[in-house]
XYZ file of C-alpha atoms in Angstrom:
778
model
C 39.124 22.886 39.684
C 36.692 20.127 38.765
C 36.424 19.299 35.216
C 33.132 19.013 33.000
C 30.500 16.657 33.580
C 29.442 13.686 31.271
C 26.463 13.837 29.960
C 24.659 10.504 31.113
C 22.867 10.373 27.835
C 25.199 8.782 25.038
C 25.880 11.009 21.677
C 24.492 8.978 19.006
C 20.707 8.840 20.850
C 19.325 10.246 17.853
C 19.672 9.336 14.282
C 18.792 7.577 10.958
C 20.437 5.557 8.620
C 20.286 7.170 4.960
C 17.784 6.067 2.898
C 16.391 4.222 5.742
C 12.729 2.809 4.613
C 9.672 3.853 6.536
C 8.035 1.328 8.348
C 5.799 -1.125 6.787
C 2.177 -1.553 7.817
C 1.546 -5.302 7.509
C -0.917 -7.556 7.681
C -0.364 -10.588 9.724
C -0.793 -13.943 9.794
C 0.184 -16.708 12.641
C 0.234 -20.280 13.010
C -0.605 -22.785 15.502
C 2.382 -23.569 17.320
C 3.405 -26.896 15.806
C 1.608 -27.148 13.126
C 3.346 -28.992 10.363
C 3.458 -27.316 7.017
C 3.610 -29.781 3.806
C 3.273 -29.533 -0.083
C 0.338 -32.001 -0.169
C -3.381 -31.228 -1.159
C -5.458 -30.126 1.778
C -7.896 -33.759 1.116
C -4.597 -35.811 1.442
C -2.751 -33.984 4.782
C -6.695 -35.111 6.430
C -6.347 -38.348 5.723
C -3.012 -38.449 6.437
C -3.971 -36.973 10.030
C -6.862 -39.569 10.296
C -4.642 -42.566 9.168
C -0.971 -42.246 9.592
C -0.560 -45.994 9.593
C -1.667 -45.985 5.480
C 0.205 -42.974 4.305
C 3.990 -43.854 6.760
C 5.101 -45.434 3.920
C 4.019 -43.370 0.940
C 6.025 -40.171 2.797
C 10.051 -40.477 3.542
C 9.802 -38.466 6.304
C 8.345 -40.218 9.487
C 5.803 -37.467 11.247
C 3.979 -39.102 14.020
C 0.519 -36.980 14.692
C -0.441 -39.258 17.562
C -1.475 -36.211 20.190
C -2.190 -33.545 17.742
C -6.003 -35.966 16.909
C -8.613 -34.545 17.337
C -12.181 -35.905 16.972
C -14.835 -33.899 16.453
C -19.086 -35.128 15.752
C -19.185 -32.115 13.085
C -16.274 -31.326 11.545
C -15.488 -27.987 9.519
C -15.066 -27.637 5.937
C -11.275 -27.640 5.410
C -10.143 -24.869 3.650
C -7.286 -25.137 1.282
C -3.665 -25.232 1.853
C -1.447 -22.567 1.406
C 0.780 -22.602 -1.274
C 4.433 -22.743 -0.881
C 4.851 -18.834 -1.707
C 2.011 -18.166 0.906
C 3.929 -20.274 3.762
C 7.136 -18.451 3.054
C 5.086 -14.670 3.035
C 3.179 -15.924 6.945
C 6.374 -16.938 8.295
C 8.236 -13.689 7.664
C 5.853 -11.995 9.218
C 5.946 -13.093 12.367
C 8.248 -10.935 14.268
C 11.624 -12.638 15.289
C 15.075 -11.283 16.813
C 17.855 -13.409 14.515
C 20.520 -11.618 16.181
C 22.009 -8.979 18.784
C 24.949 -7.235 18.541
C 26.264 -5.486 21.773
C 28.380 -3.146 19.822
C 30.929 -4.453 22.357
C 34.390 -3.445 20.716
C 37.089 -1.343 22.848
C 37.418 1.122 19.799
C 33.618 1.083 19.936
C 31.231 3.814 20.728
C 29.839 2.413 23.985
C 33.201 1.131 25.623
C 34.581 4.704 24.805
C 31.407 6.548 26.404
C 31.434 4.868 29.243
C 35.279 4.816 30.131
C 35.585 1.115 29.476
C 37.981 0.744 26.206
C 41.149 -0.256 28.489
C 39.460 -2.825 29.788
C 40.778 -6.220 27.403
C 38.937 -8.230 25.243
C 35.619 -7.226 23.630
C 32.755 -7.600 26.044
C 29.868 -5.417 26.809
C 31.502 -3.182 29.898
C 28.993 -0.217 30.861
C 28.605 2.005 34.168
C 25.375 2.439 35.187
C 23.157 5.371 34.966
C 24.332 5.918 32.007
C 22.931 5.197 27.925
C 24.715 2.510 25.773
C 23.082 1.232 21.849
C 22.616 -2.024 20.620
C 21.729 -3.204 17.406
C 19.370 -5.901 16.634
C 18.823 -8.320 13.433
C 15.123 -8.802 12.237
C 13.534 -11.300 10.019
C 11.704 -8.583 8.453
C 11.905 -4.669 9.087
C 10.212 -3.171 12.222
C 6.222 -2.126 12.183
C 6.009 0.064 14.965
C 2.007 -0.182 14.638
C 2.174 -3.794 14.784
C 4.996 -5.023 16.479
C 6.254 -5.097 20.061
C 9.925 -5.844 21.635
C 11.297 -5.650 25.466
C 14.467 -6.296 26.665
C 15.581 -8.458 29.741
C 18.348 -8.692 32.099
C 18.968 -11.088 34.545
C 21.710 -11.224 37.378
C 22.393 -13.624 40.041
C 21.022 -17.370 40.402
C 17.575 -16.305 41.385
C 16.754 -13.223 39.352
C 13.903 -11.301 40.857
C 12.220 -7.678 39.770
C 11.451 -7.316 43.200
C 15.141 -7.283 44.378
C 16.241 -5.514 41.019
C 18.371 -8.611 39.961
C 15.939 -8.731 37.103
C 15.596 -6.246 34.815
C 12.159 -5.194 32.343
C 13.397 -2.608 29.815
C 10.681 -1.228 27.878
C 10.830 0.271 24.712
C 9.783 3.861 24.873
C 9.180 7.210 22.283
C 11.957 9.488 24.901
C 14.139 8.239 27.123
C 14.313 10.090 30.605
C 16.726 9.786 33.063
C 16.982 7.640 36.294
C 15.267 4.711 34.626
C 15.290 1.553 32.453
C 14.256 2.491 29.637
C 14.940 1.567 25.468
C 14.085 3.889 22.201
C 14.819 3.223 18.766
C 17.523 5.726 16.899
C 18.091 4.340 13.655
C 16.571 1.886 11.426
C 17.800 0.068 7.836
C 16.007 -2.325 6.830
C 15.785 -5.230 9.354
C 18.212 -3.822 11.400
C 17.536 -1.463 14.317
C 19.503 0.258 16.778
C 18.907 0.976 20.328
C 19.923 3.262 22.870
C 19.313 1.747 26.423
C 19.242 3.977 29.684
C 20.468 2.415 32.963
C 19.433 3.268 36.660
C 22.284 5.198 38.324
C 21.197 2.539 41.367
C 21.409 -0.839 39.219
C 22.905 -3.529 40.680
C 26.462 -4.075 39.219
C 28.078 -7.244 37.996
C 27.175 -9.828 34.948
C 24.030 -10.005 33.180
C 22.328 -11.827 30.871
C 20.518 -10.080 28.381
C 17.093 -11.517 26.247
C 14.939 -9.918 23.538
C 11.164 -10.764 23.897
C 9.178 -9.967 20.251
C 5.201 -10.398 19.970
C 3.081 -8.750 17.868
C -0.021 -6.697 18.386
C -2.486 -9.532 17.111
C -2.181 -12.143 19.419
C 1.206 -13.974 18.161
C 2.574 -15.785 21.126
C 6.009 -13.671 22.487
C 9.394 -15.379 21.560
C 12.677 -15.099 23.467
C 15.948 -14.645 21.567
C 19.053 -15.018 24.143
C 21.952 -12.845 24.028
C 25.319 -15.133 23.087
C 27.300 -12.340 24.898
C 27.113 -11.198 28.719
C 26.799 -7.105 29.817
C 29.114 -6.548 32.917
C 27.897 -3.523 34.899
C 30.193 -1.620 36.880
C 30.144 1.873 39.472
C 29.739 4.899 37.640
C 31.893 7.797 39.366
C 30.952 10.135 35.691
C 27.265 10.124 36.853
C 26.221 12.810 38.744
C 23.321 10.163 39.983
C 25.618 7.264 41.116
C 26.330 7.128 45.134
C 30.138 7.189 43.456
C 30.447 10.176 41.605
C 33.293 12.214 42.017
C 33.553 15.408 40.235
C 36.718 16.249 39.242
C 38.048 14.908 35.939
C 41.936 14.710 37.040
C 40.874 12.606 39.926
C 39.267 10.425 38.330
C 41.646 9.988 36.176
C 43.742 9.061 38.949
C 41.886 7.435 40.915
C 39.789 5.187 38.572
C 41.535 5.218 35.471
C 45.216 5.102 36.391
C 46.794 1.293 36.647
C 50.024 2.228 38.461
C 50.372 3.950 41.651
C 52.877 4.343 44.548
C 52.657 2.965 48.183
C 54.310 4.334 51.097
C 56.376 2.920 54.041
C 58.976 3.096 56.273
C 59.222 5.736 59.466
C 57.820 9.182 59.058
C 61.378 10.295 58.928
C 62.557 8.139 56.327
C 59.360 7.734 54.021
C 60.307 4.905 51.680
C 57.826 4.775 48.484
C 57.684 1.617 45.947
C 55.834 1.613 42.450
C 52.648 -0.297 42.403
C 51.316 -2.359 39.359
C 47.344 -1.740 40.225
C 46.825 -3.414 36.601
C 42.449 -2.976 36.972
C 42.526 -3.459 32.747
C 44.948 -6.235 32.915
C 43.373 -9.741 30.989
C 41.398 -11.802 33.514
C 41.353 -9.156 36.350
C 37.891 -7.846 35.644
C 36.720 -11.867 36.080
C 38.554 -12.059 39.086
C 36.763 -9.399 40.676
C 33.444 -10.557 39.603
C 34.491 -14.026 40.949
C 35.525 -12.536 44.489
C 31.708 -10.995 44.567
C 29.997 -14.435 43.261
C 32.283 -16.317 46.141
C 31.474 -13.642 49.033
C 27.683 -15.139 49.062
C 26.839 -11.528 48.992
C 22.867 -11.385 47.605
C 23.315 -10.356 44.140
C 20.203 -7.799 45.502
C 22.928 -5.705 47.377
C 25.318 -5.169 44.551
C 24.255 -2.413 43.609
C 24.836 -0.031 47.054
C 28.925 1.225 47.032
C 28.859 0.779 50.829
C 27.804 -2.936 51.126
C 30.023 -4.177 48.460
C 32.781 -2.236 49.671
C 32.372 -4.229 53.505
C 31.997 -7.241 51.338
C 35.557 -6.542 49.713
C 37.253 -5.429 52.931
C 36.391 -8.862 54.306
C 37.256 -11.068 50.989
C 41.068 -10.034 49.873
C 41.792 -11.020 53.095
C 41.413 -15.114 54.147
C 40.623 -15.124 57.376
C 36.921 -16.121 57.808
C 35.867 -17.022 54.320
C 38.849 -18.138 52.213
C 39.424 -14.782 50.400
C 42.546 -13.862 48.129
C 45.663 -13.170 50.163
C 46.775 -14.651 53.110
C 48.747 -12.703 56.117
C 52.387 -13.719 57.450
C 53.779 -11.385 59.567
C 56.318 -14.333 61.042
C 59.175 -13.932 58.817
C 58.780 -17.083 57.437
C 57.363 -17.583 53.994
C 58.967 -20.537 52.689
C 55.832 -22.204 51.226
C 54.653 -18.942 49.620
C 55.695 -15.609 48.451
C 57.316 -13.187 50.536
C 54.988 -10.094 50.780
C 57.921 -7.508 50.259
C 58.354 -9.538 46.681
C 55.224 -8.835 45.239
C 54.769 -5.475 43.155
C 51.570 -5.788 41.878
C 48.093 -7.394 41.729
C 47.766 -9.012 39.001
C 49.072 -11.699 39.519
C 47.889 -12.254 43.027
C 44.340 -11.802 41.419
C 44.538 -14.004 38.736
C 46.086 -16.611 40.588
C 43.312 -16.782 42.884
C 40.236 -17.257 40.351
C 42.157 -19.785 38.519
C 43.067 -21.866 41.566
C 39.150 -21.371 41.939
C 39.081 -18.923 45.593
C 42.438 -20.958 47.440
C 43.803 -18.555 48.782
C 47.219 -16.644 47.291
C 50.124 -16.457 49.969
C 51.383 -14.408 51.648
C 50.626 -10.745 52.158
C 50.971 -7.793 54.628
C 49.477 -4.634 54.825
C 50.372 -2.679 51.185
C 49.421 -5.584 49.529
C 46.104 -5.828 51.366
C 45.788 -2.425 50.185
C 46.871 -2.397 46.334
C 44.912 -5.633 45.796
C 41.547 -3.250 47.298
C 43.260 -0.624 45.110
C 42.854 -2.681 42.198
C 39.319 -4.591 43.148
C 37.693 -0.973 43.311
C 38.710 0.696 40.016
C 37.768 -2.107 38.543
C 34.348 -2.459 39.924
C 34.536 1.757 39.667
C 35.109 3.170 42.932
C 37.121 5.782 43.263
C 39.933 4.579 45.281
C 43.981 5.068 46.488
C 46.444 3.429 48.747
C 46.887 5.283 52.208
C 49.821 4.874 54.494
C 49.780 6.102 58.132
C 53.067 6.363 59.717
C 53.178 5.487 63.549
C 49.710 4.066 63.066
C 47.687 2.509 66.316
C 46.272 -0.740 66.971
C 44.345 -0.387 69.318
C 42.773 -3.401 70.314
C 39.976 -2.641 73.487
C 38.493 0.093 71.608
C 39.343 2.553 74.440
C 39.853 4.777 71.256
C 43.557 4.907 73.666
C 46.659 3.301 72.934
C 47.572 2.214 76.347
C 50.488 1.287 78.285
C 50.479 -0.873 81.668
C 53.230 -1.098 84.200
C 53.308 -2.594 87.729
C 53.699 -1.161 90.802
C 57.504 -1.339 90.336
C 57.417 0.306 86.783
C 58.078 -2.847 85.049
C 55.527 -3.521 82.016
C 52.834 -5.987 82.304
C 52.963 -7.550 79.058
C 50.135 -9.599 79.140
C 47.952 -6.166 79.134
C 50.051 -4.414 76.387
C 47.856 -5.922 73.526
C 47.615 -2.829 71.825
C 50.508 -1.638 69.601
C 51.771 1.357 67.480
C 52.928 -0.036 64.079
C 55.745 2.077 61.959
C 53.407 2.632 59.197
C 50.151 0.735 58.494
C 48.380 0.482 54.908
C 44.996 1.079 53.968
C 42.535 2.274 51.509
C 40.457 5.648 51.102
C 37.286 5.077 48.440
C 34.831 7.773 47.347
C 31.472 7.833 48.372
C 28.094 9.491 49.178
C 26.887 8.125 52.341
C 23.515 8.505 52.258
C 23.264 5.938 55.746
C 24.957 9.246 57.394
C 23.651 12.297 58.200
C 24.857 15.018 55.937
C 28.460 15.971 55.497
C 29.542 11.938 56.204
C 30.162 11.569 52.660
C 33.095 11.867 49.906
C 36.448 9.518 51.421
C 35.959 6.885 53.321
C 38.739 4.376 54.986
C 38.363 1.296 54.248
C 41.263 -1.322 55.492
C 41.416 -5.279 54.620
C 44.254 -6.443 56.235
C 42.918 -8.727 59.107
C 43.503 -6.923 62.602
C 40.415 -6.937 64.256
C 36.750 -8.324 63.533
C 33.488 -5.909 62.634
C 30.450 -7.905 63.245
C 32.621 -10.809 63.746
C 34.510 -11.309 59.980
C 37.744 -9.662 59.536
C 37.024 -6.312 57.828
C 37.302 -2.694 58.020
C 35.058 0.122 56.654
C 33.952 1.924 55.121
C 34.747 4.564 57.577
C 33.709 8.454 56.844
C 36.802 10.158 57.290
C 34.996 13.321 57.847
C 33.442 11.497 60.907
C 37.035 10.739 61.915
C 38.215 13.719 62.052
C 35.766 15.339 64.012
C 35.449 12.576 66.703
C 31.792 11.219 65.758
C 33.173 7.834 66.142
C 29.150 6.456 66.811
C 28.836 6.514 62.813
C 29.603 3.184 61.011
C 31.243 1.421 60.129
C 34.033 0.754 62.464
C 35.033 4.494 62.901
C 36.005 3.953 66.421
C 39.135 1.422 65.392
C 40.366 3.801 62.196
C 40.041 6.725 64.954
C 42.435 5.193 67.498
C 44.940 4.530 64.608
C 45.703 8.415 63.187
C 44.504 10.360 66.764
C 44.394 8.089 69.440
C 46.874 9.477 72.845
C 49.098 6.905 74.459
C 47.861 6.425 77.921
C 50.378 5.544 80.843
C 49.006 3.614 83.488
C 50.208 2.363 86.591
C 48.713 -0.614 88.521
C 48.205 0.571 92.417
C 48.629 -1.456 95.569
C 44.274 -2.393 95.605
C 45.127 -3.412 91.589
C 43.366 -0.618 90.572
C 45.228 1.520 88.036
C 46.187 4.972 87.724
C 47.083 7.044 84.799
C 50.360 8.750 84.999
C 51.410 10.064 81.812
C 49.693 10.743 78.582
C 51.511 11.416 74.868
C 48.824 13.425 73.330
C 51.456 13.299 69.893
C 52.161 10.171 70.075
C 50.519 8.363 66.697
C 49.001 9.247 63.305
C 51.874 11.213 61.303
C 52.174 11.881 57.526
C 49.493 10.294 56.821
C 50.900 9.941 52.687
C 48.957 9.107 49.396
C 50.233 9.265 45.725
C 49.582 12.735 44.350
C 46.892 13.633 41.308
C 48.881 13.495 38.119
C 52.482 13.162 39.479
C 54.385 10.417 41.582
C 54.935 13.020 44.203
C 53.548 12.334 47.635
C 50.457 14.114 49.095
C 50.101 14.352 53.072
C 46.702 14.091 53.744
C 46.865 14.315 57.737
C 44.705 17.576 57.911
C 41.716 15.010 56.311
C 41.991 12.680 59.290
C 42.668 14.801 61.992
C 42.561 18.724 63.112
C 46.243 20.372 63.109
C 47.489 18.565 66.215
C 47.331 20.458 69.470
C 44.485 22.611 68.630
C 41.705 23.193 70.122
C 40.221 21.471 67.322
C 41.978 18.215 67.815
C 41.458 18.147 71.390
C 37.704 18.229 71.394
C 37.776 15.648 68.788
C 39.743 13.607 70.772
C 38.158 13.838 74.163
C 34.544 13.644 71.864
C 35.590 10.069 70.415
C 37.176 9.069 73.932
C 33.515 8.969 75.344
C 32.043 6.484 72.865
C 34.977 3.835 73.837
C 35.422 1.473 76.582
C 37.224 3.961 79.022
C 34.950 7.157 78.673
C 36.173 8.583 81.772
C 39.763 8.689 80.368
C 39.412 12.352 80.494
C 37.844 14.743 82.827
C 34.234 15.023 81.971
C 32.907 18.675 82.238
C 31.904 19.703 85.701
C 29.185 21.399 84.470
C 27.388 21.283 80.746
C 25.078 24.876 81.515
C 26.064 26.601 77.532
C 23.432 25.902 75.005
C 24.556 26.714 71.423
C 21.702 26.898 68.307
C 21.869 27.877 64.844
C 18.685 30.318 63.429
C 18.307 31.186 59.955
C 15.744 34.230 59.232
C 12.612 33.044 57.219
C 13.014 30.856 54.154
C 17.060 31.408 54.509
C 19.841 33.159 53.306
C 19.567 33.856 49.002
C 21.841 33.276 45.933
C 23.637 36.646 45.453
C 23.765 37.798 48.413
C 25.927 37.837 51.533
C 24.622 34.764 53.406
C 23.632 35.608 57.254
C 22.847 33.127 59.733
C 22.392 34.085 63.817
C 24.603 31.720 66.514
C 22.665 31.942 69.402
C 24.378 31.319 73.090
C 22.748 30.769 76.279
C 24.734 30.481 79.888
C 22.325 28.896 82.028
C 24.798 29.072 85.111
C 25.050 31.746 88.107
C 28.745 32.592 86.836
C 30.211 33.913 84.067
C 31.395 31.959 80.758
C 33.669 31.944 78.281
C 34.655 29.966 75.107
C 36.987 30.254 71.892
C 34.024 29.328 68.859
C 35.832 27.802 65.559
C 33.743 27.928 63.215
C 34.102 26.758 58.928
C 31.759 27.087 56.856
C 32.124 24.437 53.376
C 30.712 23.677 50.437
C 28.258 20.292 49.861
C 26.614 18.141 47.439
C 23.479 17.108 47.605
C 24.188 13.384 48.772
C 26.054 14.912 51.749
C 29.602 15.118 50.696
C 31.672 17.837 51.310
C 33.544 19.566 48.290
C 35.976 22.060 50.695
C 36.154 24.538 53.329
C 35.196 28.217 51.757
C 35.694 29.900 55.156
C 37.593 29.748 58.738
C 37.142 31.669 61.667
C 37.620 31.926 65.201
C 35.064 33.972 67.553
C 35.617 34.469 71.083
C 32.449 34.399 72.989
C 32.207 35.845 76.659
C 29.079 35.142 78.354
C 27.622 37.415 81.680
C 25.737 35.105 84.168
C 22.706 33.868 82.711
C 23.097 36.217 79.467
C 21.971 34.963 75.906
C 23.678 36.792 73.588
C 23.489 36.604 69.442
C 26.286 36.150 67.046
C 25.477 37.173 63.554
C 27.522 35.265 60.831
C 28.222 36.508 57.698
C 29.369 34.672 54.684
C 29.846 37.272 51.934
C 28.846 36.536 48.304
C 32.548 37.050 46.936
C 33.436 34.124 49.313
C 31.168 31.771 47.799
C 30.115 32.987 44.014
C 32.993 30.595 42.272
C 32.526 27.058 44.637
C 29.056 26.352 44.623
C 27.982 23.243 43.542
C 24.176 21.764 42.221
C 21.550 22.660 45.439
C 23.800 25.266 46.887
C 24.214 23.961 49.880
C 26.376 24.621 52.623
C 27.756 23.303 55.936
C 28.542 25.383 58.767
C 30.401 23.752 61.442
C 30.750 25.357 65.033
C 32.761 23.959 68.006
C 34.364 25.253 71.463
C 35.201 24.258 74.991
C 34.213 26.474 77.712
C 37.185 27.608 80.010
C 35.387 27.506 83.165
C 33.947 24.392 82.930
C 35.846 22.218 79.984
C 32.031 22.153 78.220
C 32.488 20.933 74.760
C 30.119 23.136 72.240
C 29.539 21.235 68.852
C 27.048 22.248 66.322
C 26.843 21.570 62.733
C 24.081 23.450 60.230
C 23.157 22.578 56.947
C 21.643 25.209 54.633
C 21.189 26.397 51.107
C 21.053 29.627 49.292
C 17.593 29.890 47.996
C 17.191 30.776 44.390
C 13.778 32.797 42.930
C 11.333 31.589 41.188
C 9.945 31.574 37.656
C 7.256 33.781 37.723
C 4.688 31.869 35.242
C 0.866 34.186 34.668
C -1.130 33.064 32.126
C -2.844 35.517 29.537
C -6.108 34.901 28.214
C -9.125 32.761 28.496
C -8.211 28.979 28.969
C -10.480 26.745 26.272
C -9.884 23.618 23.940
C -9.041 24.649 20.678
C -8.620 28.687 21.060
C -4.950 29.892 21.694
C -3.449 31.562 24.841
C -0.298 32.621 26.432
C 1.483 32.798 29.507
C 3.880 35.352 30.554
C 7.528 33.758 32.092
C 8.947 36.323 33.909
C 12.861 35.798 35.572
C 15.215 38.019 37.153
C 18.561 37.522 37.816
C 19.649 37.770 41.514
C 23.374 37.568 40.591
C 25.468 40.345 40.359
C 27.606 38.631 37.370
C 26.302 37.551 33.719
C 24.432 34.201 33.309
C 25.953 32.324 30.365
C 24.009 30.300 28.130
C 20.642 30.044 29.573
C 17.515 27.486 28.657
C 14.305 27.793 29.571
C 12.027 24.567 29.312
C 8.277 24.720 29.199
C 5.586 21.855 28.756
C 1.852 21.416 29.813
C 0.413 18.365 29.872
C -2.646 18.872 27.573
C -1.346 22.292 27.359
C 1.768 22.327 24.813
C 4.063 19.684 24.438
C 7.782 20.085 26.373
C 10.386 22.071 24.235
C 13.034 24.596 24.899
C 13.945 28.359 24.625
C 17.124 29.220 24.222
C 17.704 32.866 25.850
C 21.423 33.315 26.153
C 23.129 35.757 28.339
C 21.394 37.383 30.929
C 23.438 39.929 32.679
C 23.509 40.511 36.507
C 20.096 41.661 38.175
C 18.641 41.538 34.729
C 15.323 40.327 34.349
C 13.838 38.284 30.891
C 10.451 37.802 29.857
C 9.772 35.202 27.978
C 6.116 34.953 26.566
C 4.726 30.785 25.185
C 1.835 30.779 22.862
C 0.122 27.558 23.097
C -3.920 26.055 22.165
C -4.782 23.805 24.746
C -6.229 20.439 23.817
C -7.491 19.097 27.124
C -9.959 20.331 29.525
C -10.116 20.477 33.119
C -7.111 21.492 35.910
C -3.980 21.867 34.067
C -0.070 22.674 35.204
C 1.938 25.368 32.706
C 5.339 24.156 34.360
C 8.465 25.620 33.345
C 12.179 25.696 34.411
C 15.623 27.495 34.091
C 19.119 25.768 33.283
C 22.145 27.536 33.194
C 25.345 26.301 34.925
C 25.601 28.979 37.116
C 22.294 28.784 38.777
C 20.160 25.433 39.108
C 17.009 24.782 40.974
C 15.055 27.740 39.297
C 11.119 26.692 38.514
C 7.559 28.018 38.508
C 4.445 26.812 37.453
C 1.037 28.227 36.713
C -2.130 26.747 37.945
C -4.631 26.688 34.396
C -8.178 25.470 34.399
C -9.244 24.623 30.538
C -13.458 24.912 29.975
C -14.301 22.863 26.436
C -15.494 25.275 23.633
């Protein structure tokens, strides 16, 4: 079951030190920059300024004022110089930062709340999209009326606001999600505590922090640079982050667990070895940040996990870019370490970093995978090592594993470049794929072992595992290669007398067996083959294989359809299914031929996050269909409320996938339809006359569409120029019950206004309503 989600707002956002004094209004006097304050009287100071040579010997302090002399025709009367006490008072009136405390202790609130307390050292390591705290020591108490303050974060060699690498963080009265803001939450004399909110799409990496202060009376701004940097990581606990993972046990396994199991051997003799990922070990985070720097990836691209994973895939191997590890399958490892001798990523990463990027020798697939798991988990991307037994290596993008024979049935060695490995280890990493159609987020395959180039570089992925399963190999990145590894057919070819080749045999179950990873919460092996491919030999699996092959270099390996005369379409009535009722869609099939057609439709519906990540399948069925010549048939598809009531996530989105093959023509039918279960609106009705300064009311009505109780219902009501935003706790609302709330308020501004209301509870989301109110002057 998914774990409870972490609030992305820090727990100590509000609060004050006991006995804190209220801010004091002060009168601010500003000296010009560089003005020298002396103890002498004003006349002597003027004389010293006009004739420094006469006065130099009378003062033990050398004071060159040549560039400060200004000749005027009519000098103004000189004002008396302030006494020592007055000078000190004016100095104190300036608004300056004395020191910054990032509250970065491992045992402190920041590191605990951000799940970064396991990293070594006392740096401030935080996750994006979540608030963190810091304290500022000022030269005097903060005055909210006059004093100005903002924070700046910079990363990369050329920080730019437009690229997200230079972040200006304003001081605000209240924090809002999904943006950079800071708020004062505590004051104690000259010390203030800030709660800082970060964007869920922020660039990850190392930031420098500065605090800029000024006064409203024209004082020049002063900048204080923090002596410590801030490390920003991805945040799989934050719903708005693309790497969000909605399962607390999986977060513990795929982000926080620093040891694991990697599988090897053969499908009938599966071996397992323990691997120390060590993502929290001293020096590993520094090494990971060093890898990002060495990749020459623009810092502005480090906010997108797709980009980051693709770069990491290239940088873990030493091909092309002097990355972390040199691959060696020769059997001769005398000038390095044998791949089988490694059992940890830590030594390899630290050695690479300490040598300023000299590749480490040597590695094979499980070592590349172990290091990739370490780096991705360290940066905050959920990841795991996955082993595929009987793993194909397709060298010509045919999406088949080809074996060639001559006329005498002897192998043609120079053509037999495809191979099948006993086992091969790569990685899954978890993220939304906003660059792909809905439904292709979730687990993504990424492989750092250098096998084939991708866009000119030895790397592979991230490739959507859902796309691999369904044969949608045209979706980036490197999906055809991974598909061939797990689900290609082995095709045997014989050379003809005219030098052409004919297909003489095929093995449909030759590759992609027992895909294995460590189970969540235990050292047992979990089989994840079903995530990568349909059941071997099933109609759905065959459709995937043949769909994929049509995008390869041998699109005619499988017989093409004799005709494509059956159409499939999914329709919904009106605005679509409503929450709390059975969901009904219509599947429309048309036979455009003059011959009968038969097929079996395989249907499955899965719960989907709004980011396109599929949570899980909740219903599967097979629907036999017979179509008469030129017949058009509608099939009513039904998802009962009982099957989805406990499965939905925010936005209540679902995806229906249909596939089938026409028996007479071998035509493949495929359709994916996303839809959501519509929630009811709040009814907001104004009551009374809308006049500035005169009380009026609004009636808010809500009917629970579900046959079960809604727990801990809260209304939020706000109207600019009507009333401040506030919460109204309703409590539990019974099944199909109606709640009516009457809000009383006094409009403060004339003109067209909107009163907005929303409902919040765990069982129901996206319930809101609005009333347009025209307020007239009294």
